[in-house]
């Protein structure tokens, strides 16, 4: 029992967030008469908020280092515009355009990272300048017009689905199979971790709790894939998101690079005196942010099937809000990729739910603002309580 | 005989767990320059804070009599109203405001609530003339050197109709010419009937300007000497400052010293902001295998600057000189180079520079050498816990778990984590900067034991400390620094507090 208590106490924030997500989901499920969790709508939420979630992953890294990036919306718009020129005006194959676009994003990130890390200009200023600069460049390259349409193959990135194995049944079979496969991998991985911890003689969850946890995880995965299978199966974009979450969680939790990022955000001077190359880490975090902003821009353009000068407006604010709702600390050193995703989903479900019940955009904005304030307020209240 | 302008009687001030001042007596005569001497931590600054009201009346015991009247100040403002003004070591001027704005900050010259700039400017000019400055009142503070800033501080004190001026280490950051000017000014003020208290480590300066000296040691008044009547020599003052029995015990150790492992020669560096100021000047020293080498020196003598500039050039500009390890010259460009070459630096300020307080113990320990517990850059978190646990046992870190945040640990335990983290980096040379600052006696003993073990395992240890007994109790050989230079080197057998203090107070002119 002591173990359970400790596990819970150390993760109040994480569990609190998941709990909040569940509560909000249930609330809107009831308010919308069950529309929220209809297969079609679940698929919609994923596709509508994918580009914010991609940004949130990059943003949480930036916030962990103690910085901020206000330019991501403009960068997304800029890269979307450039990709449209490449694909629509110059008939470049979509894969080449995607690779080039991501590179451009990385270069933009390198430009901002250079000013922040090496010239030590506050990131707020550098990226505020970037926000104006790249919005301006977007309008210049688009000449104030929208460019459309994109090639079909490119659009599929945002709107396509994994094909089914036979396509005869009303249920998307491949999706079910993927769900079962993921469950197996997860269970195996959990057992392997447990064995490793045993080998080191660490305390592990009591066996019944462990089994309960596994059953819970397996149930969540399969219910989710079952819901998707009732509509058109797994959207491509979900696969991209899934891979990003896995890779970034792994990098941040398990690798030297991730550790250095947290150390830098926790105490820059101490990290530097411990041999962390603080400038280099900051630089690469911004390069990464640029590349993810580019990806987000591509996803948005593909979904809209057009590059427009107004694309990506206020994306940065949604991404930043997602990170803070998800438990990141504004002073750096604290935050997780999973947290940012959950924070993003909280915003996404709220947006979608409020639209479903017919709340106007004016009310939506206001309520989202209050949720951000209360989420962070709750966090700080909790921290003060544990400190005293 | 002139009366006393200030009498402090039976002052006792306790902080949780420490008696900072015990029954201290300080008597300053009308119109005299009174010097206050003592080692770092003897209680000089605390006493001045009691006097100026930083520690309000009621938080200490004892009486303060100013011009014969008993008084107790609630805050600095009250003491300033009576004409007691303190000038701290770190100047309290705002760099991007002008001289005039700084002089009358909080005391603005107003007419019906609106600042009268003409009046301000006229009065500023007057005050500047008294302290011997010819700058325009609209000059920004940031464009003045430290010496002139010091004079502006004094002018500011004069604007408050000062009767008793307190200067905390006024010449520590000044060059010789500026120091000379400042001392002259103090004598001038004395002629105008303004008494001053000077806290200073520079005994030659004290001998020059002071009329009497009060010596503090371990929070007590040792004696008050009259410079004219008593035959006061520098040795006499030093004896008063350090003459105590060793209160701490040091663990026994039989040193087994090998060949030279680390050698620094011709080392010099400049201040990172004040470009013309040389903070380190031709420093040479070496450390042998298994040896604990001490560096003694007063605050501001360049000890930390020396350590940091060697440790991956983390301090200073235009660093020059060579570092050799086991006879091979090292080319260290940054901190990770230094760590790779087997140099570790335990910082003076563990909270700001040593630890990541929001992270747990294991992550703090592993940070210096993550590669060791990683395979292809993937950190083995289980291995990490094992490493942290072994340090917890070995170093006796008192904590329920290595998952504890370091911010929640006591000072002694934090220091053990910092030491663990640097031992984990597998260094050959350890530079320890004030390794026992702010730690209780029991934990100190444990840390001394660890340091001894490190030395006997063949590492070279360089230990910087402000506590002379600690240096004398721990080190095999001691270098003494003053004003960025090494002014002396003594072996354990020849070392005594008097000898060290003599080298420590040796200034450039002598």
mmCIF file of C-alpha atoms in Angstrom, chain B residues 19 31 53 79 111 171 191-192 232 249 256 283 310 314 328 449-450 481 485 504:
data_model
loop_
_atom_site.group_PDB
_atom_site.id
_atom_site.type_symbol
_atom_site.label_atom_id
_atom_site.label_comp_id
_atom_site.label_asym_id
_atom_site.label_seq_id
_atom_site.Cartn_x
_atom_site.Cartn_y
_atom_site.Cartn_z
ATOM 1 C CA UNK B 19 25.118 32.425 18.285
ATOM 2 C CA UNK B 31 35.008 62.318 15.542
ATOM 3 C CA UNK B 53 18.466 48.365 11.864
ATOM 4 C CA UNK B 79 18.971 54.811 11.730
ATOM 5 C CA UNK B 111 8.376 70.934 -4.556
ATOM 6 C CA UNK B 171 38.833 49.293 -0.574
ATOM 7 C CA UNK B 191 38.143 66.831 10.388
ATOM 8 C CA UNK B 192 34.590 67.953 9.684
ATOM 9 C CA UNK B 232 49.880 48.448 18.014
ATOM 10 C CA UNK B 249 38.814 18.255 15.294
ATOM 11 C CA UNK B 256 51.519 9.355 1.323
ATOM 12 C CA UNK B 283 49.827 32.360 -10.577
ATOM 13 C CA UNK B 310 41.284 26.491 -14.527
ATOM 14 C CA UNK B 314 34.408 29.081 -16.723
ATOM 15 C CA UNK B 328 51.439 16.489 -20.362
ATOM 16 C CA UNK B 449 37.004 12.179 6.256
ATOM 17 C CA UNK B 450 35.823 11.906 2.659
ATOM 18 C CA UNK B 481 46.625 34.433 -2.267
ATOM 19 C CA UNK B 485 48.646 36.728 -6.792
ATOM 20 C CA UNK B 504 46.881 37.198 3.243
#
